[in-house]
Short mmCIF file of C-alpha atoms in Angstrom, two decimals:
data_model
loop_
_atom_site.label_atom_id
_atom_site.label_comp_id
_atom_site.label_asym_id
_atom_site.label_seq_id
_atom_site.Cartn_x
_atom_site.Cartn_y
_atom_site.Cartn_z
CA MET P 1119 -9.93 -36.92 -3.92
CA PRO P 1120 -12.11 -37.13 -6.82
CA ALA P 1121 -11.49 -34.21 -9.77
CA MET P 1122 -13.17 -31.73 -10.02
CA THR P 1123 -15.55 -30.91 -12.95
CA ASN P 1124 -16.44 -27.93 -14.53
CA ASP P 1125 -19.98 -28.49 -14.14
CA HIS P 1126 -19.39 -28.12 -10.24
CA LEU P 1127 -17.20 -25.11 -10.12
CA PRO P 1128 -18.89 -23.14 -7.72
CA ARG P 1129 -19.93 -19.63 -8.65
CA THR P 1130 -20.82 -18.04 -6.07
CA ASN P 1131 -19.48 -17.56 -2.28
CA ASP P 1132 -21.85 -19.75 -0.96
CA GLU P 1133 -21.06 -22.71 -3.11
CA PHE P 1134 -17.33 -22.17 -2.79
CA ARG P 1135 -18.46 -22.53 1.27
CA ALA P 1136 -20.28 -25.67 0.32
CA PHE P 1137 -17.47 -27.06 -1.83
CA VAL P 1138 -14.62 -26.27 0.82
CA ALA P 1139 -17.16 -28.12 3.35
CA SER P 1140 -16.80 -30.97 1.39
CA VAL P 1141 -13.34 -30.96 1.05
CA GLU P 1142 -13.07 -31.42 4.08
CA ALA P 1143 -15.57 -33.67 4.87
CA HIS P 1144 -13.72 -36.42 2.73
CA PRO P 1145 -12.51 -39.26 4.66
CA GLY P 1146 -8.92 -38.45 6.07
CA TYR P 1147 -8.42 -35.05 5.75
CA GLN P 1148 -7.21 -32.91 7.80
CA ARG P 1149 -6.21 -29.00 8.36
CA PRO P 1150 -3.30 -28.17 8.17
CA VAL P 1151 -1.68 -26.06 10.22
CA ALA P 1152 0.37 -23.75 7.86
CA PHE P 1153 0.78 -23.80 3.90
CA ALA P 1154 2.17 -22.09 0.79
CA VAL P 1155 2.75 -21.58 -2.58
CA GLY P 1156 5.85 -21.11 -3.86
CA ILE P 1157 8.86 -21.17 -6.11
CA ALA P 1158 11.26 -24.03 -5.90
CA SER P 1159 14.74 -23.44 -7.22
CA TYR P 1160 16.92 -26.10 -8.27
CA ALA P 1161 20.18 -27.56 -9.20
CA ILE P 1162 21.29 -27.53 -13.24
CA GLY P 1163 20.79 -30.84 -14.44
CA ASP P 1164 21.13 -30.50 -18.28
CA TRP P 1165 23.59 -27.99 -19.27
CA ASP P 1166 21.91 -27.87 -23.44
CA HIS P 1167 18.67 -26.66 -21.36
CA PRO P 1168 19.84 -25.46 -18.34
CA GLY P 1169 16.04 -23.81 -17.11
CA THR P 1170 14.94 -27.01 -17.34
CA VAL P 1171 13.76 -28.81 -14.15
CA VAL P 1172 14.96 -32.18 -14.00
CA PRO P 1173 13.28 -35.03 -11.99
CA GLY P 1174 15.07 -35.70 -8.63
CA ALA P 1175 17.36 -32.71 -8.89
CA LYS P 1176 18.75 -30.84 -5.84
CA VAL P 1177 16.04 -28.05 -4.33
CA LEU P 1178 18.51 -25.19 -3.51
CA ASP P 1179 15.80 -22.98 -2.25
CA THR P 1180 12.05 -22.36 -2.40
CA TRP P 1181 10.49 -18.70 -2.25
CA TYR P 1182 6.81 -18.09 -0.61
CA PRO P 1183 5.36 -14.64 -1.44
CA VAL P 1184 2.38 -15.35 1.32
CA VAL P 1185 2.87 -18.03 4.57
CA ASN P 1186 -0.54 -19.43 5.69
CA ARG P 1187 -0.92 -20.39 9.52
CA GLU P 1188 -4.40 -21.54 11.14
CA GLU P 1189 -5.85 -19.18 8.10
CA ASN P 1190 -7.19 -19.06 4.85
CA TYR P 1191 -8.42 -23.07 5.09
CA GLY P 1192 -10.41 -22.33 2.29
CA ALA P 1193 -7.29 -21.95 0.06
CA ALA P 1194 -5.75 -25.02 1.95
CA ALA P 1195 -8.93 -27.49 0.96
CA VAL P 1196 -8.53 -26.09 -2.80
CA LEU P 1197 -4.83 -26.76 -2.63
CA ALA P 1198 -5.37 -30.67 -1.20
CA HIS P 1199 -8.13 -31.09 -3.59
CA VAL P 1200 -6.26 -30.17 -6.83
CA THR P 1201 -3.38 -31.88 -5.50
CA GLY P 1202 -4.66 -34.77 -3.70
CA HIS P 1203 -3.16 -33.61 -0.36
CA LEU P 1204 -5.30 -34.99 2.73
CA SER P 1205 -3.16 -34.60 5.86
CA GLY P 1206 0.55 -34.40 7.21
CA SER P 1207 3.86 -32.46 6.48
CA GLY P 1208 4.80 -32.63 2.57
CA THR P 1209 5.13 -30.68 -0.90
CA VAL P 1210 3.86 -31.48 -4.04
CA SER P 1211 5.25 -30.21 -7.34
CA LEU P 1212 2.54 -28.24 -8.97
CA THR P 1213 1.37 -28.50 -12.86
CA LEU P 1214 -0.23 -26.35 -15.02
CA GLU P 1215 -3.89 -28.54 -14.43
CA MET P 1216 -3.81 -28.59 -11.26
CA LEU P 1217 -3.03 -24.71 -10.93
CA ASP P 1218 -6.05 -24.15 -13.72
CA ARG P 1219 -8.11 -26.07 -11.87
CA ALA P 1220 -7.79 -23.80 -8.34
CA LEU P 1221 -7.96 -20.64 -9.95
CA ALA P 1222 -11.43 -22.10 -11.42
CA CYS P 1223 -12.13 -22.83 -8.41
CA PHE P 1224 -12.01 -18.90 -6.70
CA ALA P 1225 -13.73 -17.71 -10.13
CA CYS P 1226 -16.27 -16.00 -7.62
CA PHE P 1227 -13.94 -14.13 -6.05
CA ALA P 1228 -12.50 -12.26 -9.25
CA GLY P 1229 -13.75 -8.39 -9.43
CA ASP P 1230 -14.79 -8.38 -6.15
CA GLY P 1231 -12.77 -5.69 -5.23
CA LYS P 1232 -10.45 -7.52 -2.30
CA ARG P 1233 -7.39 -8.29 -2.41
CA HIS P 1234 -6.55 -12.56 -2.02
CA ALA P 1235 -2.35 -13.00 -1.42
CA ASN P 1236 -2.84 -17.07 -1.98
CA ILE P 1237 -4.79 -16.55 -5.09
CA GLU P 1238 -2.28 -14.06 -6.84
CA ALA P 1239 0.61 -16.30 -5.58
CA ILE P 1240 -1.43 -19.23 -6.96
CA GLN P 1241 -1.53 -17.22 -10.37
CA MET P 1242 2.02 -16.31 -10.00
CA ALA P 1243 3.00 -19.57 -10.18
CA ARG P 1244 1.21 -20.65 -13.22
CA ASP P 1245 2.79 -17.71 -14.80
CA VAL P 1246 6.09 -18.75 -13.86
CA LEU P 1247 5.18 -22.23 -15.18
CA ALA P 1248 3.65 -21.55 -18.47
CA ALA P 1249 6.17 -19.62 -19.18
CA PRO P 1250 9.05 -20.34 -21.85
CA VAL P 1251 11.98 -21.67 -20.97
CA SER P 1252 15.08 -19.17 -20.74
CA PRO P 1253 17.14 -19.34 -23.12
CA ASP P 1254 19.92 -17.43 -20.67
CA PRO P 1255 23.08 -19.89 -20.25
CA LEU P 1256 23.39 -19.56 -16.20
CA ALA P 1257 19.34 -19.84 -15.97
CA VAL P 1258 18.31 -21.22 -12.76
CA PRO P 1259 15.82 -24.23 -12.91
CA ARG P 1260 12.48 -23.18 -11.31
CA ALA P 1261 9.01 -24.66 -10.66
CA PRO P 1262 5.91 -24.30 -8.50
CA VAL P 1263 5.50 -25.79 -5.42
CA VAL P 1264 2.86 -26.43 -2.71
CA SER P 1265 4.39 -27.27 0.91
CA PHE P 1266 1.90 -28.79 3.87
CA VAL P 1267 2.54 -28.36 7.68
CA GLY P 1268 0.12 -30.93 9.25
CA ALA P 1269 1.36 -30.19 12.53
CA LEU P 1270 4.18 -27.42 14.25
CA GLU P 1271 5.11 -30.54 16.52
CA ASP P 1272 6.02 -32.88 13.23
CA ALA P 1273 9.34 -32.18 11.70
CA PRO P 1274 9.66 -30.81 8.03
CA ALA P 1275 9.72 -34.22 5.55
CA ASP P 1276 12.09 -32.30 2.87
CA ALA P 1277 13.97 -28.84 1.88
CA SER P 1278 11.12 -26.42 0.38
CA GLY P 1279 9.12 -27.77 3.80
CA VAL P 1280 12.24 -26.29 5.91
CA TYR P 1281 11.70 -23.41 3.81
CA LEU P 1282 8.27 -23.01 4.62
CA ARG P 1283 9.45 -23.57 8.75
CA LEU P 1284 12.20 -20.56 8.08
CA HIS P 1285 9.37 -18.41 6.14
CA LEU P 1286 7.36 -19.45 9.16
CA LEU P 1287 9.42 -17.39 11.73
CA SER P 1288 10.52 -14.35 9.88
CA ALA P 1289 6.80 -13.74 9.01
CA ARG P 1290 6.09 -13.47 12.59
CA LYS P 1291 3.55 -16.79 11.82
CA VAL P 1292 5.86 -18.81 14.47
CA GLN P 1293 7.81 -17.27 17.20
CA PRO P 1294 11.55 -19.12 17.78
CA HIS P 1295 10.93 -22.59 19.03
CA GLY P 1296 7.48 -22.93 18.63
CA GLN P 1297 8.31 -25.73 15.98
CA ASN P 1298 10.09 -28.85 15.15
CA LEU P 1299 12.74 -27.95 13.05
CA ALA P 1300 14.59 -32.10 13.90
CA GLY P 1301 16.85 -32.40 11.09
CA ILE P 1302 16.67 -29.69 8.87
CA PHE P 1303 20.29 -29.53 8.36
CA GLY P 1304 20.06 -33.23 6.66
CA LEU P 1305 17.32 -31.86 4.40
CA LEU P 1306 18.96 -28.43 3.75
CA ASN P 1307 21.59 -28.64 0.53
CA ASN P 1308 24.48 -26.62 0.34
CA VAL P 1309 24.07 -23.30 -1.92
CA VAL P 1310 25.94 -20.92 -3.62
CA TRP P 1311 24.41 -17.52 -3.47
CA THR P 1312 24.79 -15.16 -6.69
CA ASP P 1313 23.58 -12.01 -7.35
CA ILE P 1314 21.40 -14.31 -10.66
CA GLY P 1315 20.32 -16.80 -8.30
CA PRO P 1316 21.22 -20.03 -6.41
CA TYR P 1317 23.55 -22.75 -7.32
CA ASP P 1318 25.09 -26.52 -6.69
CA PRO P 1319 28.62 -26.04 -5.27
CA ASP P 1320 29.72 -29.30 -6.73
CA THR P 1321 28.81 -27.24 -10.09
CA PHE P 1322 29.82 -24.13 -9.65
CA ASP P 1323 32.77 -24.17 -11.93
CA ARG P 1324 31.17 -24.80 -14.84
CA VAL P 1325 28.27 -22.06 -13.67
CA SER P 1326 31.32 -19.13 -13.78
CA MET P 1327 33.40 -20.68 -16.71
CA ARG P 1328 30.11 -19.94 -18.65
CA ALA P 1329 29.47 -16.39 -17.04
CA ARG P 1330 33.35 -14.97 -17.52
CA SER P 1331 32.72 -16.71 -21.60
CA HIS P 1332 29.76 -14.49 -21.55
CA GLY P 1333 31.49 -10.98 -20.62
CA ARG P 1334 29.44 -11.79 -16.92
CA ALA P 1335 31.00 -11.92 -13.44
CA LEU P 1336 29.10 -13.72 -10.68
CA ARG P 1337 28.74 -11.93 -6.99
CA VAL P 1338 28.50 -14.89 -4.20
CA SER P 1339 27.36 -13.45 -1.40
CA GLY P 1340 28.20 -17.01 0.23
CA VAL P 1341 28.21 -20.87 0.30
CA ASP P 1342 26.18 -21.91 3.15
CA LYS P 1343 22.42 -23.93 3.66
CA PHE P 1344 20.85 -20.61 5.12
CA PRO P 1345 20.37 -17.97 2.88
CA ARG P 1346 19.89 -13.63 3.83
CA MET P 1347 16.43 -12.79 4.75
CA THR P 1348 15.88 -10.14 3.43
CA ASP P 1349 15.72 -11.44 -0.33
CA TYR P 1350 12.66 -13.61 0.63
CA VAL P 1351 10.71 -11.57 3.40
CA ILE P 1352 11.15 -8.08 4.56
CA PRO P 1353 9.25 -8.16 8.04
CA SER P 1354 7.44 -4.96 8.65
CA GLY P 1355 8.77 -1.83 11.51
CA VAL P 1356 12.37 -2.75 11.23
CA ARG P 1357 15.59 -1.48 9.93
CA ILE P 1358 18.71 -3.57 9.05
CA ALA P 1359 21.81 -2.14 8.02
CA ASP P 1360 23.63 -5.07 6.76
CA ALA P 1361 21.41 -7.79 5.29
CA ASP P 1362 24.05 -10.23 5.52
CA ARG P 1363 24.23 -10.05 8.69
CA VAL P 1364 20.45 -11.95 9.15
CA ARG P 1365 19.63 -15.27 7.99
CA LEU P 1366 16.33 -16.59 6.95
CA GLY P 1367 14.46 -18.27 9.84
CA ALA P 1368 15.71 -14.37 12.38
CA HIS P 1369 12.18 -13.69 14.08
CA LEU P 1370 12.32 -9.97 14.38
CA ALA P 1371 9.65 -8.18 15.74
CA SER P 1372 9.07 -4.78 14.94
CA GLY P 1373 10.56 -2.28 16.09
CA THR P 1374 13.63 -4.16 15.69
CA THR P 1375 16.99 -2.47 14.90
CA VAL P 1376 19.36 -4.82 13.56
CA MET P 1377 22.75 -1.93 13.43
CA HIS P 1378 25.99 -3.16 11.01
CA GLU P 1379 27.06 -5.16 13.86
CA GLY P 1380 24.57 -6.91 15.06
CA PHE P 1381 23.53 -10.71 14.03
CA CYS P 1382 20.82 -12.85 14.40
CA ASN P 1383 20.46 -16.40 13.34
CA PHE P 1384 17.29 -18.69 12.63
CA ASN P 1385 15.00 -19.91 15.01
CA ALA P 1386 16.22 -16.79 16.96
CA GLY P 1387 15.46 -13.36 17.47
CA THR P 1388 13.35 -10.76 18.78
CA LEU P 1389 10.01 -10.06 20.81
CA GLY P 1390 9.70 -6.68 20.85
CA VAL P 1391 11.46 -3.64 20.49
CA SER P 1392 15.53 -3.90 20.18
CA MET P 1393 18.52 -2.60 19.11
CA VAL P 1394 20.63 -5.51 18.22
CA GLU P 1395 24.20 -4.52 17.88
CA GLY P 1396 25.78 -8.22 18.36
CA ARG P 1397 25.19 -11.05 18.10
CA ILE P 1398 21.61 -13.32 18.46
CA SER P 1399 23.00 -16.45 17.84
CA ALA P 1400 20.45 -19.47 16.91
CA GLY P 1401 17.65 -20.69 19.30
CA VAL P 1402 18.33 -17.34 21.53
CA VAL P 1403 15.61 -14.72 22.22
CA VAL P 1404 15.42 -11.38 23.62
CA GLY P 1405 12.60 -9.83 25.00
CA ASP P 1406 10.86 -6.53 24.66
CA GLY P 1407 12.25 -3.46 25.42
CA SER P 1408 16.21 -5.36 25.14
CA ASP P 1409 18.97 -4.54 24.02
CA VAL P 1410 21.90 -6.81 22.47
CA GLY P 1411 24.82 -4.61 23.24
CA GLY P 1412 27.77 -3.40 20.71
CA GLY P 1413 30.04 -6.57 20.48
CA SER P 1414 28.42 -8.73 22.38
CA SER P 1415 27.60 -12.60 21.54
CA ILE P 1416 25.32 -14.61 22.83
CA MET P 1417 25.83 -18.35 23.05
CA GLY P 1418 23.58 -20.20 21.36
CA THR P 1419 21.53 -23.40 21.29
CA LEU P 1420 23.69 -25.02 18.37
CA SER P 1421 26.91 -24.17 20.36
CA GLY P 1422 25.00 -25.40 23.35
CA GLY P 1423 25.04 -29.03 22.83
CA GLY P 1424 21.78 -28.39 21.40
CA LYS P 1425 19.61 -28.60 24.46
CA GLU P 1426 20.82 -25.10 26.38
CA VAL P 1427 17.79 -22.17 25.28
CA ILE P 1428 19.34 -18.73 26.15
CA ARG P 1429 16.61 -15.73 26.65
CA ILE P 1430 17.27 -12.36 27.91
CA GLY P 1431 14.98 -9.48 29.24
#
């Protein structure tokens, strides 16, 4: 798409709508079914400057403060315009120039008294990118990205795209089995989850030695490809007694309570009011008004050979 000069920045709401229409009329452009601006964390690649993102580094996680599904197409058009993304699924690393151009496109909304979550996310991304690299010897490299989903039927294209799909589930934008999650285990990297950030297991011994040499002890909560949901998404109207028991990608409807021995995996969960005192394995769906009793366990799709889907209620 052609770059937009300052002379053509939308100055009014009408001009913004006209700008969005011009982007959407571009040959080959297709509205994404979902998109989000987020912050990706990477494996340390430069041990002299650990907070610096090294090209080709493993993506350890991606956090999206707001996710969009079939909504906010104006913001999608702006992000597509500044990144050159036309259609399909994929993730683009954001530069300061891209972020500044995006914020300039939204200038007409400044001071209108309304909250614009996507604009806030873009501003947050700019703040992260513009901040000086942390001198902390344990700093986790971070950088802003934007991920697009062309169609829910398409498989994810990259690790950040997988995280967007998991956020969509936990934010209740997509129900379990409502999107294609094929290949996600191959796209996700194994991660050491600590109280100060994610790290690459292959080099965690160096991280641990650095921490100890500075009088710091890291608390490791797990070594896995999936993090805790509550570190990324807090759905409204739920109670979770032990955050370690709910993975990112769990779908918990309002009115759900997950007790201490309850568990909910990704691409699984509840569709209404439910008391969960047992295990909801991957792929399992519990209907409104149904409970999972203490200590019970429901076989998941992964254990069932990848094809058997169990629903209760």
